[in-house]
């Protein structure tokens, strides 16, 4: 693939004649392209899975964008990242035997911010988006072109005691996507900025409920 991204690709363990679903993983600040595979272990039999590495070095790992203030993206950088990530997904669909009706994006922290923005600009092209401890920047809500999301499903999870991204940010995102026609599942957990075992279980259930029957965990 001709992409500026460094990434890890894991092919479906069970190869069939039909095209198979794809999951794209976007890590959090300071992490790397391997980080989120553990969340989708149960889908590795029948799914193409891509772990993308943020393009910016940020110890001990990488970032997808820089900040103008704590938690708030630099818009010029962020716009480019959203564009390049959307292009990555489109190119992957051309190079691999991916079912275009079953595209999924999972993101945590910064990756969740990018994932929500992709849900907006890709609309129904993305069947399921799972965003863990993220939010939707104000400039994305106001300025990005919004595509129909009436067949798109979005899972938004947040910790009650998240002091990195206040819980109100997650609630605002859920309300925004509901207003724009998406099928939204919002979950709140007694946690900080992380993923609890119950959060993981709910994430897996969300994805499994959207997958073809042969892919369900």
Coordinates of C-alpha atoms in Angstrom, one line a residue:
X1 CA 0.0 0.0 0.0
X2 CA 1.1 3.5 -0.8
X3 CA 0.5 5.2 2.6
X4 CA 2.5 7.4 4.9
X5 CA 1.3 5.3 7.8
X6 CA 3.4 2.7 9.5
X7 CA 0.9 -0.1 10.4
X8 CA 0.6 -3.7 11.4
X9 CA -1.7 -5.9 9.4
X10 CA -3.1 -9.3 10.6
X11 CA -5.0 -11.3 8.0
X12 CA -8.0 -13.5 8.9
X13 CA -6.8 -16.8 10.3
X14 CA -9.6 -18.5 8.5
X15 CA -9.6 -17.6 4.8
X16 CA -12.8 -18.0 2.9
X17 CA -13.9 -17.2 -0.7
X18 CA -16.1 -14.3 0.4
X19 CA -14.8 -10.9 1.4
X20 CA -14.4 -10.5 5.1
X21 CA -14.9 -7.6 7.6
X22 CA -12.1 -5.2 8.5
X23 CA -11.3 -3.5 11.8
X24 CA -9.0 -0.5 11.9
X25 CA -7.4 0.3 15.3
X26 CA -6.3 3.8 16.4
X27 CA -4.2 3.9 19.6
X28 CA -4.0 6.6 22.3
X29 CA -1.4 9.2 23.0
X30 CA 2.1 7.8 23.6
X31 CA 1.2 4.3 22.5
X32 CA 1.7 2.4 19.3
X33 CA 0.2 0.4 16.5
X34 CA 0.2 -2.9 18.5
X35 CA -1.6 -1.6 21.5
X36 CA -5.3 -2.3 20.7
X37 CA -5.1 -5.7 19.2
X38 CA -5.8 -7.2 22.6
X39 CA -9.2 -5.7 22.5
X40 CA -10.3 -7.5 19.3
X41 CA -8.6 -10.9 19.9
X42 CA -12.0 -12.7 19.4
X43 CA -12.3 -11.4 15.9
X44 CA -9.0 -12.4 14.5
X45 CA -10.3 -15.6 13.0
X46 CA -12.5 -14.0 10.4
X47 CA -11.5 -10.3 10.2
X48 CA -8.8 -8.3 8.6
X49 CA -7.3 -6.1 11.4
X50 CA -5.1 -3.1 10.9
X51 CA -3.2 -1.3 13.7
X52 CA -2.1 2.2 12.6
X53 CA 0.8 4.0 14.2
X54 CA 0.3 7.7 14.9
X55 CA 2.7 9.8 12.6
X56 CA 4.1 11.9 15.4
X57 CA 6.7 10.8 18.0
X58 CA 5.5 11.2 21.6
X59 CA 7.3 9.3 24.3
X60 CA 7.1 6.4 24.9
X61 CA 5.3 5.9 21.6
X62 CA 3.4 8.0 19.1
X63 CA 0.6 10.5 18.6
X64 CA -1.9 11.2 15.9
X65 CA -1.9 15.0 16.3
X66 CA -0.4 17.9 18.3
X67 CA -2.3 20.2 20.7
X68 CA -3.1 23.9 20.9
X69 CA -4.0 23.4 24.5
X70 CA -4.5 20.4 26.8
X71 CA -6.6 17.8 24.9
X72 CA -7.5 20.1 22.1
X73 CA -6.1 19.3 18.6
X74 CA -4.1 21.6 16.3
X75 CA -6.7 21.8 13.6
X76 CA -4.2 22.0 10.6
X77 CA -2.5 18.8 11.8
X78 CA -5.8 17.1 12.7
X79 CA -7.4 17.8 9.4
X80 CA -4.5 16.1 7.6
X81 CA -4.6 13.1 9.8
X82 CA -8.3 12.6 9.2
X83 CA -7.9 12.9 5.5
X84 CA -4.9 10.5 5.4
X85 CA -6.7 7.9 7.6
X86 CA -9.8 8.0 5.5
X87 CA -7.5 7.4 2.5
X88 CA -5.8 4.5 4.3
X89 CA -9.1 2.8 4.8
X90 CA -10.1 3.3 1.1
X91 CA -6.8 2.0 -0.1
X92 CA -6.9 -1.0 2.2
X93 CA -10.3 -1.9 0.7
X94 CA -8.7 -1.9 -2.7
X95 CA -5.7 -4.1 -1.8
X96 CA -7.4 -6.7 0.5
X97 CA -10.4 -8.9 0.2
X98 CA -12.5 -6.6 2.5
X99 CA -16.3 -6.6 2.7
X100 CA -17.2 -3.0 2.1
X101 CA -20.4 -3.4 4.1
X102 CA -18.4 -4.4 7.2
X103 CA -15.9 -1.7 8.0
X104 CA -15.2 -1.0 11.7
X105 CA -13.0 1.6 13.5
X106 CA -11.9 1.3 17.1
X107 CA -10.1 4.1 18.8
X108 CA -8.9 5.0 22.3
X109 CA -8.0 8.5 23.6
X110 CA -6.5 10.4 20.6
X111 CA -7.5 7.4 18.4
X112 CA -11.1 7.8 19.6
X113 CA -11.1 11.5 18.6
X114 CA -9.9 10.6 15.1
X115 CA -12.4 7.6 14.9
X116 CA -15.4 9.9 15.8
X117 CA -14.3 12.3 13.1
X118 CA -14.1 9.5 10.6
X119 CA -17.6 8.4 11.5
X120 CA -18.8 11.9 10.6
X121 CA -16.9 12.3 7.2
X122 CA -17.4 8.7 6.1
X123 CA -20.9 8.2 7.3
X124 CA -22.5 4.9 6.4
X125 CA -19.3 3.6 4.8
X126 CA -18.3 2.7 8.4
X127 CA -20.8 0.2 9.8
X128 CA -19.5 0.4 13.4
X129 CA -17.3 2.9 15.3
X130 CA -16.2 2.2 18.8
X131 CA -14.7 5.2 20.7
X132 CA -13.2 4.6 24.1
X133 CA -12.5 7.7 26.2
X134 CA -12.6 10.3 23.5
X135 CA -14.6 13.3 22.2
X136 CA -15.5 15.2 19.1
X137 CA -13.7 18.5 18.6
X138 CA -15.9 21.6 18.2
X139 CA -14.3 22.5 14.8
X140 CA -15.2 19.1 13.5
X141 CA -18.8 19.5 14.6
X142 CA -19.0 22.9 13.0
X143 CA -16.9 22.7 9.9
X144 CA -16.6 19.1 8.6
X145 CA -18.9 17.9 5.9
X146 CA -21.4 15.4 7.4
X147 CA -22.4 12.3 5.5
X148 CA -25.6 10.3 6.2
X149 CA -25.2 8.1 9.3
X150 CA -28.6 6.4 9.5
X151 CA -27.0 3.0 9.0
X152 CA -23.9 3.7 11.1
X153 CA -23.6 2.4 14.6
X154 CA -21.4 4.2 17.2
X155 CA -20.3 2.8 20.6
X156 CA -19.1 5.6 23.0
X157 CA -17.7 4.7 26.4
X158 CA -16.3 6.9 29.1
X159 CA -15.1 6.7 32.6
X160 CA -17.0 8.6 35.3
X161 CA -13.8 9.8 36.8
X162 CA -11.9 10.6 33.6
X163 CA -9.9 13.7 34.4
X164 CA -8.1 13.7 31.0
X165 CA -11.3 14.1 29.0
X166 CA -14.3 15.1 31.2
X167 CA -17.3 12.8 31.0
X168 CA -19.4 15.7 29.6
X169 CA -17.3 15.5 26.4
X170 CA -18.4 12.0 25.8
X171 CA -22.0 12.8 26.6
X172 CA -21.9 15.7 24.2
X173 CA -20.5 13.4 21.4
X174 CA -23.3 10.9 22.0
X175 CA -25.9 13.6 21.8
X176 CA -24.3 15.0 18.6
X177 CA -24.3 11.7 16.8
X178 CA -27.9 11.0 17.9
X179 CA -29.0 14.3 16.5
X180 CA -27.4 13.4 13.2
X181 CA -29.1 10.1 12.8
X182 CA -26.5 7.5 14.0
X183 CA -27.4 4.5 16.1
X184 CA -25.6 5.4 19.3
X185 CA -24.8 3.3 22.3
X186 CA -23.4 5.3 25.2
X187 CA -21.8 3.5 28.2
X188 CA -20.5 5.0 31.4
X189 CA -18.1 3.1 33.8
X190 CA -16.9 3.7 37.3
X191 CA -13.3 4.3 36.1
X192 CA -10.9 7.0 35.0
X193 CA -9.2 7.2 31.6
X194 CA -9.1 3.6 30.7
X195 CA -10.9 0.4 29.7
X196 CA -12.5 -1.8 32.4
X197 CA -13.2 -5.5 31.9
X198 CA -16.9 -4.6 31.6
X199 CA -16.1 -1.9 29.0
X200 CA -14.2 -4.5 27.0
X201 CA -17.0 -7.0 27.2
X202 CA -19.5 -4.4 26.0
X203 CA -17.2 -3.4 23.2
X204 CA -16.9 -7.0 22.0
X205 CA -20.7 -7.4 22.2
X206 CA -21.2 -4.2 20.2
X207 CA -18.9 -5.4 17.4
X208 CA -20.2 -9.0 17.4
X209 CA -23.8 -7.7 17.1
X210 CA -22.9 -6.0 13.8
X211 CA -20.7 -8.7 12.3
X212 CA -22.0 -11.4 9.9
X213 CA -23.1 -14.4 11.7
X214 CA -19.9 -16.4 11.0
X215 CA -17.8 -13.6 12.6
X216 CA -19.7 -13.2 15.9
X217 CA -17.5 -13.7 19.0

